Amino acid sequence: MSSWVKGTLVEALESTTQQAKARHDLVNAAYRSQMDSNSHLGKGR
């Protein structure tokens, strides 16, 4: 994915989460599959 597309995606996510008064965290793709099978929440720090 080009850096331009990544930047556009990040801006869209930031805008959407601000409008929804929500929070988003950028997570390294190597860790995105580490989910708790019971709660379906991400494991980690």
Short mmCIF file of C-alpha atoms in Angstrom, two decimals:
data_model
loop_
_atom_site.label_atom_id
_atom_site.label_comp_id
_atom_site.label_asym_id
_atom_site.label_seq_id
_atom_site.Cartn_x
_atom_site.Cartn_y
_atom_site.Cartn_z
CA MET A 1 0.00 0.00 0.00
CA SER A 2 1.44 3.37 -0.93
CA SER A 3 2.31 5.87 1.76
CA TRP A 4 -0.23 8.30 0.26
CA VAL A 5 -3.04 5.76 0.70
CA LYS A 6 -1.89 4.96 4.25
CA GLY A 7 -1.91 8.66 5.13
CA THR A 8 -5.37 9.12 3.64
CA LEU A 9 -6.66 6.10 5.57
CA VAL A 10 -5.20 7.38 8.84
CA GLU A 11 -6.79 10.80 8.30
CA ALA A 12 -10.18 9.20 7.59
CA LEU A 13 -9.94 7.03 10.72
CA GLU A 14 -8.99 10.01 12.88
CA SER A 15 -11.87 12.08 11.51
CA THR A 16 -14.38 9.27 11.99
CA THR A 17 -13.28 8.49 15.54
CA GLN A 18 -13.37 12.16 16.51
CA GLN A 19 -16.92 12.49 15.17
CA ALA A 20 -17.98 9.36 17.04
CA LYS A 21 -16.11 10.49 20.18
CA ALA A 22 -14.33 7.15 20.05
CA ARG A 23 -10.73 6.04 20.31
CA HIS A 24 -8.49 4.22 17.87
CA ASP A 25 -5.04 2.78 18.35
CA LEU A 26 -2.57 1.99 15.60
CA VAL A 27 -1.33 -1.57 16.04
CA ASN A 28 1.61 -3.23 14.35
CA ALA A 29 0.22 -5.75 11.85
CA ALA A 30 2.35 -8.49 13.41
CA TYR A 31 0.20 -8.25 16.55
CA ARG A 32 -3.25 -7.79 15.07
CA SER A 33 -4.09 -11.48 15.20
CA GLN A 34 -3.44 -11.77 18.93
CA MET A 35 -7.04 -11.70 20.11
CA ASP A 36 -8.63 -13.12 23.22
CA SER A 37 -10.91 -15.88 21.95
CA ASN A 38 -13.49 -15.26 24.70
CA SER A 39 -13.83 -11.48 24.68
CA HIS A 40 -12.58 -10.88 21.11
CA LEU A 41 -10.44 -8.04 22.46
CA GLY A 42 -6.84 -7.52 21.49
CA LYS A 43 -4.23 -8.91 23.81
CA GLY A 44 -1.17 -6.88 24.61
CA ARG A 45 -0.06 -3.73 26.25
#
